[in-house]
C-alpha positions as MATLAB code, in Angstrom:
seq = 'MAKQHASPPSPLSELPAVDIPLMQPPIEGDLEKADGGIGVSHTMRPLVVHIDRPDSTPEGTHFELIWGGGTPVAFNLIREGDENLARIPFTVPSDSIREAWADPVYVQVIRSNANPSRTRPLRLRVNLQHPGGQDPNPAPGNQGLVFELPDDVRLGGVSADRARQGVEVIVRHWLNMAAYDLLILVWGSVRIERLIQPSEVGLDIKCILDEEAIKEAGDSDLLPVAFQVRGPTGNYPDPWAPWSTTALVSVYLETDRVDAPWVQTPETDREIDLEILGTRDVQIGMTVGGADARVYSHIFLYWNGVNAEGSSVSYFEDRQLAGAKGYFFNINNALVSAIAQGSVVVYYELKGAGVPDKRSHNRYLTVIGEIVRWPAPTVDQALGDDLDPGLPLITIRFPAQASWASTDRVQVTILASDTDGTVDYTAGRLVGQVTPDGQMTFDVAGNELRRFDGRLIDVFYSVTRDNELPQESLRRVYQVHMPVELPVPKLIQATGSGASVSLASMNAQTGATVSVEYKPMYTTDSIKVTMVGSAGAGSPNIDAKPGLASGVVMFDIPKAAIAANIGNANKTFTLEYEVTREGVKRGSTKLTVTVTPIPQAELLKTVIQINEANQTTRVLDLSTGTANRKLRVGTWPFIATDSPVWIEFKGFKTGGGHTT';
ca = [
       0.123   -0.143   -0.035;
       1.530    3.382   -1.103;
       2.291    5.618    2.172;
      -0.188    8.494    2.426;
       0.806   12.248    3.098;
      -1.320   14.822    4.504;
      -1.656   17.780    1.913;
       0.130   20.872    3.933;
      -3.096   23.359    5.149;
      -3.672   26.412    3.294;
      -2.207   29.603    4.524;
      -5.438   31.249    3.818;
      -7.556   28.827    6.175;
      -5.369   28.568    9.381;
      -6.237   28.831   12.729;
      -4.090   28.529   15.982;
      -2.119   25.555   16.320;
      -2.957   22.348   18.603;
      -2.180   22.805   22.163;
       0.034   20.145   23.494;
       0.659   19.969   27.209;
       4.201   19.773   28.408;
       5.453   19.999   25.159;
       8.960   20.852   25.062;
       9.139   24.837   23.637;
      11.004   25.413   20.463;
      15.131   25.209   20.594;
      16.996   28.306   19.944;
      19.273   27.557   16.896;
      17.641   23.818   16.154;
      18.977   23.379   12.644;
      15.774   20.966   11.877;
      13.422   23.539   13.148;
      11.026   21.590   15.410;
       8.183   23.588   16.812;
       8.498   21.807   20.176;
       9.518   18.222   21.539;
       7.390   14.932   22.442;
       8.677   12.797   25.293;
       8.534   10.165   27.450;
       6.154   12.119   30.131;
       3.575   12.095   26.799;
       3.361    8.251   26.905;
       2.876    7.889   30.598;
      -1.030    8.763   30.364;
      -3.649    9.207   27.226;
      -2.359   12.464   25.886;
      -5.180   14.659   25.307;
      -4.415   18.063   23.555;
      -6.413   21.135   22.365;
      -7.694   23.309   19.742;
      -9.538   26.735   20.862;
     -12.924   26.133   19.569;
     -13.414   28.305   16.273;
     -15.989   30.700   15.423;
     -19.066   29.132   13.514;
     -18.727   25.700   14.862;
     -22.579   25.118   15.545;
     -23.406   21.640   16.951;
     -22.639   18.811   14.391;
     -19.582   20.643   13.776;
     -16.730   17.628   13.269;
     -13.367   17.680   14.161;
     -10.312   15.508   12.969;
      -6.828   15.523   14.336;
      -3.901   14.303   12.091;
      -0.997   13.481   13.665;
       2.149   13.146   11.212;
       0.232   11.182    8.506;
      -2.591   11.658    6.268;
      -4.963    9.630    8.381;
      -6.927   10.927   11.041;
      -6.222    9.401   14.509;
      -8.868   11.188   16.555;
     -11.987   12.574   16.100;
     -14.670   14.997   18.247;
     -17.715   17.254   17.575;
     -19.982   19.767   19.086;
     -22.656   18.002   21.134;
     -25.839   19.283   22.603;
     -24.879   20.671   25.513;
     -21.517   22.285   24.474;
     -22.884   25.184   23.788;
     -20.230   26.785   26.443;
     -17.372   24.434   25.344;
     -14.337   26.804   24.452;
     -11.548   24.021   23.987;
     -12.241   20.791   21.902;
     -10.018   18.303   22.883;
      -8.451   15.266   21.459;
      -6.643   11.967   22.452;
      -4.013   11.250   20.733;
      -3.419    6.817   20.573;
      -0.430    5.662   22.199;
       0.890    3.868   18.819;
       0.782    7.129   17.045;
       3.430    8.681   19.272;
       6.826    7.320   17.431;
       9.974    8.045   16.975;
      11.606   10.585   15.164;
       8.724   12.812   14.041;
       5.356   13.738   14.112;
       5.140   15.969   10.930;
       2.674   17.359    9.899;
       0.353   17.937   13.309;
      -2.873   19.811   12.938;
      -6.917   19.773   13.323;
      -9.230   19.919   10.330;
     -12.323   21.321   11.198;
     -15.479   20.253    9.143;
     -18.425   22.054    9.021;
     -22.142   21.449    7.348;
     -22.480   24.567    5.318;
     -19.361   26.159    5.413;
     -15.811   25.466    3.957;
     -13.500   23.539    6.011;
     -10.350   25.440    7.827;
      -7.223   24.115    9.444;
      -5.073   24.901   12.741;
      -1.311   26.034   11.786;
       0.622   22.338   11.261;
       3.165   21.547   13.898;
       6.628   20.050   13.420;
       7.330   17.937   16.524;
      10.428   16.305   17.423;
       9.714   12.728   19.068;
      12.303   11.225   21.461;
      11.536    8.444   23.804;
      15.206    7.658   25.361;
      16.215    8.382   28.587;
      19.757   10.372   28.635;
      22.248    7.588   30.277;
      19.580    4.667   29.705;
      18.457    2.631   32.654;
      21.089    2.769   36.125;
      22.862   -0.736   35.817;
      23.376   -1.317   39.469;
      21.678   -0.132   42.989;
      25.036    1.661   43.833;
      24.350    5.533   44.577;
      23.757    7.578   41.498;
      23.214    6.946   37.777;
      26.145    4.740   36.824;
      25.440    6.048   33.186;
      26.430    9.274   33.977;
      30.352   10.004   34.589;
      32.359   12.925   35.184;
      35.476   13.720   36.200;
      37.179   16.609   38.663;
      40.638   17.395   38.525;
      43.052   15.528   40.539;
      43.846   18.351   43.031;
      40.668   19.533   43.178;
      39.283   15.881   44.225;
      42.085   15.357   46.587;
      42.840   19.013   47.966;
      39.583   20.845   47.176;
      39.528   24.384   46.270;
      41.417   27.565   47.994;
      40.874   31.215   46.994;
      44.110   30.658   44.774;
      42.373   27.366   43.220;
      39.552   29.589   42.752;
      41.102   32.383   40.766;
      42.045   29.552   38.471;
      38.778   28.109   37.545;
      37.728   24.253   37.814;
      37.220   22.139   34.542;
      34.711   19.409   34.957;
      35.044   16.796   32.056;
      31.571   14.841   31.565;
      31.937   11.600   29.494;
      29.646   10.995   27.077;
      26.438    9.071   27.552;
      24.185    6.611   26.237;
      21.452    7.848   24.207;
      23.234   11.242   23.575;
      21.326   13.388   21.232;
      21.566   17.033   19.545;
      19.908   19.790   22.019;
      20.392   17.775   25.038;
      20.573   20.322   28.110;
      23.785   18.859   30.633;
      22.559   20.581   33.894;
      25.617   20.644   36.338;
      25.592   21.718   39.898;
      28.595   22.914   42.224;
      26.761   23.569   45.248;
      23.719   25.911   44.784;
      24.917   27.234   41.560;
      23.850   25.585   38.238;
      25.417   25.573   35.344;
      23.623   24.636   32.034;
      25.140   23.623   28.700;
      23.387   22.803   25.160;
      24.580   20.085   23.558;
      25.107   20.836   19.672;
      24.751   18.400   17.040;
      28.665   18.172   16.054;
      28.987   17.301   20.087;
      27.090   14.321   20.007;
      29.255   11.403   21.500;
      31.963   13.104   22.351;
      33.025   14.099   26.175;
      32.160   17.533   27.118;
      33.970   20.091   29.189;
      32.238   22.595   31.661;
      34.215   25.560   33.521;
      33.243   26.884   36.691;
      34.696   30.395   36.974;
      35.929   32.145   40.460;
      32.634   33.982   40.501;
      30.554   30.762   40.652;
      32.497   29.101   43.307;
      32.484   31.875   45.198;
      28.704   32.354   45.101;
      28.598   28.650   46.129;
      30.685   29.577   48.789;
      32.595   27.427   51.553;
      31.520   23.657   52.697;
      33.411   20.644   54.061;
      30.863   18.676   51.810;
      30.069   20.587   48.849;
      28.023   18.267   46.538;
      29.004   18.380   42.476;
      26.840   16.395   40.301;
      25.178   16.335   36.900;
      22.128   15.540   35.172;
      21.292   15.662   31.810;
      17.478   16.492   30.021;
      16.854   15.442   26.616;
      16.002   17.473   24.048;
      12.088   16.279   24.329;
      11.968   16.961   27.948;
      13.209   13.319   29.075;
      15.759   12.943   32.281;
      17.698   10.148   33.118;
      16.235    6.923   34.632;
      13.633    7.827   37.334;
      15.235    5.726   39.803;
      18.673    7.453   39.263;
      17.958   11.135   37.696;
      21.448   12.313   38.785;
      24.916   11.227   38.554;
      27.173   10.066   41.329;
      27.712   13.098   43.935;
      31.121   14.104   44.546;
      31.890   15.918   47.495;
      34.363   18.742   47.522;
      35.983   20.994   50.390;
      35.860   24.473   49.385;
      37.763   26.838   51.548;
      37.691   30.331   50.131;
      37.738   32.493   53.766;
      35.301   34.530   52.877;
      33.181   36.551   55.326;
      30.255   34.373   55.728;
      29.720   32.863   59.086;
      29.544   29.272   59.440;
      26.192   27.131   58.135;
      23.605   26.241   59.806;
      23.180   22.727   61.159;
      20.461   20.038   61.308;
      19.603   19.236   65.052;
      16.698   17.104   63.827;
      17.586   14.302   62.516;
      21.170   14.245   63.726;
      22.744   14.325   59.968;
      25.398   16.571   58.201;
      24.325   15.277   54.689;
      21.379   13.210   54.170;
      17.622   13.337   55.388;
      16.266    9.565   55.643;
      12.672   10.039   55.765;
      11.982    6.625   57.013;
      13.937    7.720   60.150;
      12.750   11.327   60.457;
       9.293    9.608   60.959;
       6.552   12.062   61.574;
       9.198   14.646   63.263;
       9.830   17.740   61.547;
      13.358   18.735   60.842;
      14.842   21.335   63.117;
      17.571   24.086   61.899;
      19.753   25.711   64.218;
      22.480   28.446   64.252;
      24.682   30.411   66.577;
      24.605   34.096   66.776;
      27.844   36.121   68.629;
      27.363   38.668   70.975;
      29.139   40.901   68.034;
      26.162   40.282   65.861;
      23.888   40.374   68.258;
      24.579   43.782   69.022;
      24.502   45.147   65.464;
      21.776   42.882   63.809;
      18.252   42.676   64.888;
      16.848   39.984   62.789;
      17.528   36.667   61.520;
      16.024   35.015   58.407;
      16.192   31.124   57.520;
      16.141   30.172   53.701;
      15.336   26.325   52.957;
      15.518   26.388   49.053;
      14.078   22.705   47.935;
      13.964   21.288   44.992;
      11.914   17.591   44.299;
      12.941   15.064   42.160;
      11.074   16.472   39.012;
      13.213   19.892   39.687;
      10.250   21.623   41.028;
      10.941   23.976   44.049;
       9.935   23.703   47.478;
      10.881   26.359   49.440;
      10.447   27.665   53.086;
      11.287   31.014   54.829;
      11.184   32.617   58.543;
      12.358   35.571   59.980;
      12.493   36.142   63.644;
      13.708   39.239   65.819;
      17.213   38.796   67.549;
      16.663   38.573   71.074;
      20.621   38.653   72.302;
      23.647   35.971   71.410;
      22.598   32.349   71.524;
      21.464   29.224   69.913;
      18.514   29.847   67.443;
      16.264   26.927   66.160;
      13.725   26.796   63.415;
      11.381   23.941   62.455;
      10.581   22.683   59.019;
       7.391   21.020   58.575;
       7.595   17.631   58.112;
       5.348   17.514   55.103;
       7.580   20.169   53.518;
      10.437   17.747   53.836;
       8.531   14.913   52.114;
       7.496   17.032   49.110;
      11.103   17.070   47.898;
      12.020   12.986   48.737;
      14.675   12.033   46.379;
      15.406   15.766   46.215;
      17.725   18.052   47.333;
      17.726   21.388   49.782;
      20.474   24.185   50.413;
      19.884   25.800   53.761;
      21.359   29.318   55.141;
      20.288   32.254   57.146;
      20.893   35.767   56.951;
      21.504   38.204   59.617;
      19.634   41.881   58.768;
      19.902   45.041   60.724;
      19.446   48.878   60.207;
      22.397   50.849   58.492;
      24.595   47.639   58.273;
      25.158   45.144   55.470;
      23.402   42.074   55.781;
      25.779   39.168   57.083;
      24.993   35.606   55.029;
      26.051   32.328   56.506;
      27.553   29.396   54.289;
      25.129   27.099   52.752;
      24.087   23.670   54.413;
      23.895   21.119   51.224;
      21.291   18.373   52.280;
      19.538   15.301   50.303;
      16.113   13.962   51.095;
      16.330   10.138   50.715;
      12.701    8.179   51.056;
       9.856    7.384   48.899;
       7.910    9.797   46.743;
       4.725   10.478   47.947;
       2.253   11.216   45.278;
      -0.620   13.997   45.873;
      -3.914   12.130   47.124;
      -6.534   11.525   44.359;
      -9.705   13.830   44.795;
     -13.081   13.116   46.094;
     -16.756   13.876   45.251;
     -18.924   14.445   47.634;
     -21.995   13.403   45.681;
     -20.710   10.256   44.706;
     -22.082    7.081   45.531;
     -19.004    4.520   45.532;
     -17.733    4.616   42.250;
     -20.838    5.987   40.403;
     -21.904    9.574   39.905;
     -25.573   10.540   38.826;
     -25.694   12.486   35.883;
     -28.628   13.933   37.100;
     -27.186   16.035   40.115;
     -27.403   19.731   40.034;
     -24.070   19.938   41.343;
     -21.059   18.065   42.226;
     -18.043   18.916   44.327;
     -14.670   17.955   44.107;
     -12.508   17.749   46.941;
      -8.922   17.255   48.032;
      -6.709   18.089   50.887;
      -4.265   21.629   50.262;
      -0.716   20.298   50.865;
       1.978   21.980   53.071;
       4.432   22.558   50.159;
       1.834   24.962   48.538;
       2.046   28.628   48.577;
      -0.694   30.850   48.256;
       0.654   32.402   44.818;
       0.814   29.091   43.293;
      -2.445   27.836   40.729;
      -4.553   25.332   41.466;
      -6.763   23.192   38.591;
      -9.186   20.281   38.590;
      -9.684   18.058   35.450;
     -12.250   15.732   34.896;
     -11.574   13.671   31.689;
     -12.798   11.014   29.646;
     -10.379   10.180   27.088;
     -11.398    8.382   23.943;
     -10.093    8.731   20.121;
     -13.717    8.878   19.009;
     -14.518   11.796   21.435;
     -12.704   13.161   24.069;
     -14.687   14.974   26.927;
     -13.289   16.994   29.320;
     -13.319   19.701   32.124;
     -10.955   21.968   34.017;
     -11.226   24.846   36.354;
      -8.630   26.957   38.196;
      -7.871   29.269   40.479;
      -4.854   30.184   43.146;
      -4.466   28.433   45.899;
      -5.180   31.433   48.155;
      -5.872   31.102   52.108;
      -6.768   27.729   52.851;
      -9.584   27.131   55.240;
      -9.223   25.814   58.578;
      -9.805   22.145   57.840;
      -7.307   22.192   55.344;
      -9.609   20.942   51.980;
      -9.873   22.693   48.781;
     -13.181   22.313   46.932;
     -14.373   23.063   43.300;
     -18.277   23.175   42.591;
     -19.056   21.862   39.058;
     -22.928   22.796   37.841;
     -24.769   19.683   36.778;
     -24.961   20.480   32.988;
     -20.803   20.271   32.809;
     -21.306   16.750   34.490;
     -24.348   15.788   31.990;
     -21.864   16.285   29.373;
     -20.014   13.112   30.575;
     -23.014   10.660   30.689;
     -22.602    6.973   30.243;
     -18.468    7.567   30.241;
     -15.818    6.545   32.785;
     -13.835    9.764   33.970;
     -10.940   10.526   35.509;
     -10.692   13.375   38.478;
      -7.814   14.797   39.282;
      -5.666   18.500   40.280;
      -2.690   19.844   39.426;
      -0.557   22.738   40.868;
       1.747   25.093   38.752;
       3.949   27.393   40.142;
       5.413   30.626   38.394;
       6.908   29.066   35.320;
       7.362   25.252   36.749;
       5.958   22.209   34.796;
       2.574   21.553   36.977;
       2.622   18.702   39.369;
      -0.467   16.425   39.226;
      -2.237   14.276   41.672;
      -3.154   10.669   41.741;
      -6.252   10.113   39.563;
      -9.650    8.889   40.736;
     -12.182    6.998   38.228;
     -15.995    7.223   38.409;
     -18.785    6.091   36.106;
     -21.005    8.796   35.039;
     -24.647    6.921   35.058;
     -27.529    6.234   36.688;
     -27.342    3.459   38.816;
     -29.534    0.826   38.393;
     -30.355   -0.132   42.174;
     -29.583    1.866   45.401;
     -28.239   -0.378   48.582;
     -30.327   -2.639   50.105;
     -31.878   -1.661   52.969;
     -30.835   -2.862   56.359;
     -32.777   -4.730   59.327;
     -31.135   -3.606   62.604;
     -32.792   -6.653   64.433;
     -31.806   -9.300   61.860;
     -28.570  -11.345   61.256;
     -27.078  -11.825   58.452;
     -26.093   -9.547   55.502;
     -26.554   -9.076   51.967;
     -30.087   -9.263   50.503;
     -31.392  -12.199   52.283;
     -31.495  -12.012   56.539;
     -32.957  -13.996   59.195;
     -35.005  -12.681   62.010;
     -35.621  -14.328   65.502;
     -39.446  -13.443   66.479;
     -38.094  -13.083   69.986;
     -35.785  -10.195   69.102;
     -38.656   -7.850   67.611;
     -40.988   -8.097   70.246;
     -41.569   -4.261   70.264;
     -41.209   -4.119   66.581;
     -38.374   -3.473   64.643;
     -36.501   -0.550   62.787;
     -35.248   -0.707   59.218;
     -31.991    1.839   58.078;
     -31.760    3.244   54.729;
     -28.204    4.289   53.855;
     -27.073    5.904   50.674;
     -24.332    8.629   49.414;
     -24.933   11.097   48.547;
     -28.493   11.727   50.276;
     -29.941   15.130   50.250;
     -32.414   16.637   52.638;
     -34.796   17.500   49.801;
     -34.686   13.167   49.059;
     -38.203   11.736   49.826;
     -37.726    7.767   50.938;
     -40.444    5.743   50.986;
     -40.133    2.161   52.349;
     -42.347   -0.805   51.356;
     -42.935   -3.982   53.249;
     -44.674   -7.030   52.047;
     -45.689   -9.782   53.707;
     -49.031  -11.594   54.876;
     -51.826   -9.744   54.061;
     -53.244   -6.901   56.108;
     -51.286   -6.111   59.218;
     -48.118   -7.705   57.572;
     -47.902   -5.423   55.254;
     -48.376   -2.177   56.669;
     -48.211    1.429   55.036;
     -44.912    3.226   56.239;
     -45.030    6.826   56.054;
     -42.304    8.414   53.496;
     -39.430   10.481   55.139;
     -36.715   13.211   54.067;
     -33.225   12.303   53.569;
     -30.711   13.607   56.370;
     -27.361   14.804   55.823;
     -26.141   11.990   57.879;
     -27.103    9.731   54.835;
     -28.812    7.390   57.186;
     -32.662    7.536   57.844;
     -34.448    5.239   60.270;
     -38.168    3.690   59.713;
     -40.240    1.536   62.375;
     -41.888   -1.123   61.688;
     -44.557   -1.809   63.863;
     -44.855   -4.722   66.272;
     -47.990   -5.406   64.798;
     -46.591   -5.917   61.531;
     -44.059   -8.394   62.748;
     -46.781  -10.628   64.833;
     -48.398  -11.011   61.433;
     -45.783  -12.186   59.748;
     -45.160  -15.029   62.441;
     -46.209  -18.791   62.164;
     -45.719  -22.022   63.189;
     -42.977  -22.523   60.552;
     -40.465  -20.144   58.896;
     -42.641  -17.053   56.916;
     -40.679  -14.134   54.844;
     -41.442  -10.558   53.884;
     -39.601   -7.975   51.703;
     -38.179   -4.771   52.362;
     -37.333   -2.022   49.954;
     -37.210    1.589   49.344;
     -37.619    4.433   46.486;
     -36.260    7.249   46.625;
     -37.921   10.626   44.831;
     -34.850   13.245   43.606;
     -36.409   15.997   41.614;
     -39.503   14.257   40.152;
     -37.116   11.077   39.157;
     -37.444    7.952   41.426;
     -34.792    5.090   42.122;
     -35.612    2.046   43.961;
     -33.239   -0.222   45.890;
     -32.468   -3.695   46.028;
     -34.722   -5.712   47.863;
     -34.344   -7.059   51.230;
     -35.595  -10.429   51.969;
     -36.346  -11.594   55.467;
     -36.831  -15.036   56.753;
     -39.193  -14.794   60.544;
     -38.425  -18.048   62.560;
     -41.618  -18.960   64.808;
     -41.546  -18.577   68.290;
     -39.790  -21.306   69.981;
     -41.716  -23.771   71.987;
     -39.919  -22.952   75.042;
     -41.432  -19.689   75.180;
     -44.955  -20.756   74.375;
     -44.585  -23.346   77.374;
     -43.755  -20.213   79.950;
     -47.644  -19.094   79.684;
     -49.628  -19.935   82.777;
     -53.121  -21.684   81.739;
     -55.350  -22.395   85.022;
     -59.011  -22.916   86.191;
     -59.497  -20.714   89.170;
     -61.834  -22.808   90.794;
     -59.772  -26.004   90.236;
     -57.461  -27.483   93.019;
     -54.380  -26.202   91.945;
     -52.319  -28.694   93.458;
     -54.040  -31.620   92.997;
     -55.241  -30.040   89.492;
     -59.000  -31.314   89.963;
     -62.038  -29.447   89.142;
     -64.863  -30.413   91.605;
     -68.401  -29.677   89.807;
     -70.246  -30.925   92.793;
     -69.544  -28.057   94.509;
     -71.770  -25.538   92.774;
     -73.112  -24.797   89.097;
     -71.653  -21.143   88.727;
     -69.584  -20.828   85.640;
     -65.660  -21.585   86.106;
     -63.018  -18.887   85.061;
     -60.401  -19.917   82.585;
     -57.287  -17.995   83.095;
     -54.713  -17.287   80.537;
     -51.431  -15.698   81.071;
     -49.442  -13.501   78.644;
     -47.286  -14.666   75.535;
     -44.892  -12.897   73.131;
     -46.388  -10.401   70.727;
     -49.862  -10.239   72.884;
     -51.695   -7.358   71.552;
     -55.147   -5.430   72.427;
     -58.118   -7.025   69.932;
     -55.738   -9.654   68.896;
     -57.782  -12.983   68.328;
     -57.250  -15.888   70.821;
     -58.813  -19.318   70.487;
     -59.390  -21.519   73.726;
     -59.862  -25.467   73.098;
     -61.207  -27.289   76.200;
     -61.019  -30.925   76.760;
     -62.264  -33.267   79.304;
     -63.751  -36.970   80.119;
     -67.355  -37.767   81.014;
     -68.347  -39.699   83.433;
     -68.902  -42.658   81.674;
     -65.295  -42.180   80.022;
     -66.237  -40.432   76.807;
     -64.704  -37.250   75.739;
     -66.044  -34.240   75.443;
     -64.471  -30.552   74.066;
];
């Protein structure tokens, strides 16, 4: 079959280009003129891309996504209910994301009563390789990323004289090295970036640290030096070993900086192990001498953390000095856990009126431990994993994280991805002031939810800080549909579980209680319980009740209804309920209750006697008179006023014959 090629879009009909999340931006000086890069991160989940909704696209307008070929790979259309839709989503099939190019990438808009139009085409570089490849062993650092320091620096450190000469670092070429890889070398708190040119692929790379950079990082007995590589499409090295092995260099420039702060809790000079830390906060200590305490009025602590994905997690605190002594600052445990497998630079500054600020040396720390993803959000109105599309509103809820700043932007997303028609919803705002309960909520109108009717949806949130890449939570999956049945009611006095239970008659002598439990339950719900048993009293009418905010409503079954369903052998009755919400009725699963007879031992406890008979000999002497005799019957289980009672009297005549 001949290979098909897409016709280039007409410049006269161009619309804004497809918006691809996390796409690497164009690289300055790129000889191959890529408009962007597609990397490993785009294959971790279904890739959903968007275009702004063009003008004149009424209901029924079709859209086709072309991804590096002539055949559309995804489709969408304007449906009923999309009147306010501003962006059109498409899901790129995973098998369409292939190296080395996706060219062209565009969307064609097909209108029923107008000429088609197309978005501006994109030429995208696709690289799905990790720089350095997979780390071959569990030793610290990525063994595929190797660098060398000068011998005199490695053995003797860096003095002020040595710093004036600069330090040359040789980075050995790495597996999967590619043009426009970004080499990132860190010397303490100083970061040097070097873009690899096409002519340098396969060669070792030299990086020079000048005196200014060395002074900026400052003195340290254990100054960390390491590097990593970010590929041209945003790929980082092996996620389990994103950095090279770290070299520790002694730097002694004899600057006027004061000593670096130390880690009081946990006791460590270099590494914070989250497992050892447990739930404790990290405590940072420093000493302010008498001379400084007389001149300076405030102390400022800076905790500049970077997580494993390169995003900043920082903390700042200032205090008024209260004399020469030790000062201690607590770093919230959540802030430390947020940079698992990352690093942090800690220092402090002394400030006062009319004097220059005095800065400490840096304390360089790495954080060891498992990366904990933010928890998935929940939907208040969900019934288990189900969401009713008829709900007037839903509330997405999730806990705010200690690492978020008030100026960070948080966004919630509802996504149903499908190459034949993706549906999504997003809403965002600044984190702002978090409520005392630590929860963040977003309300989504019912008309937005109905767009997902019949689909599985992912619900998640993401947070973006400044120009950093967004960080995303775990996802929660719901099915948007009308559940066939509500949960089975519960009979409190019964034993067993599920849709069939047993009721011992003696456990319900005063009646029974039905518990109706489901979520979401609204106070506007009307709940009607139906009991079907023996005709008449055994199938009573139970008045409807409104729902309660607690999600649990109790209904009483009268004693007479239970009694009417008791026999000499097992008998059954059923319980079910119906919920009416905004005119729509939904029924529950039916509960079948088996009622056991009153035990014979209980019935034998009922006293039967003739008052005029001798209670010892049990003889009734009829010769003592002709007046009527009284038969007395004691109480029995489920006795009730106006309940019929049958009495059978048997005896023997003088001649031996029976009488009844």
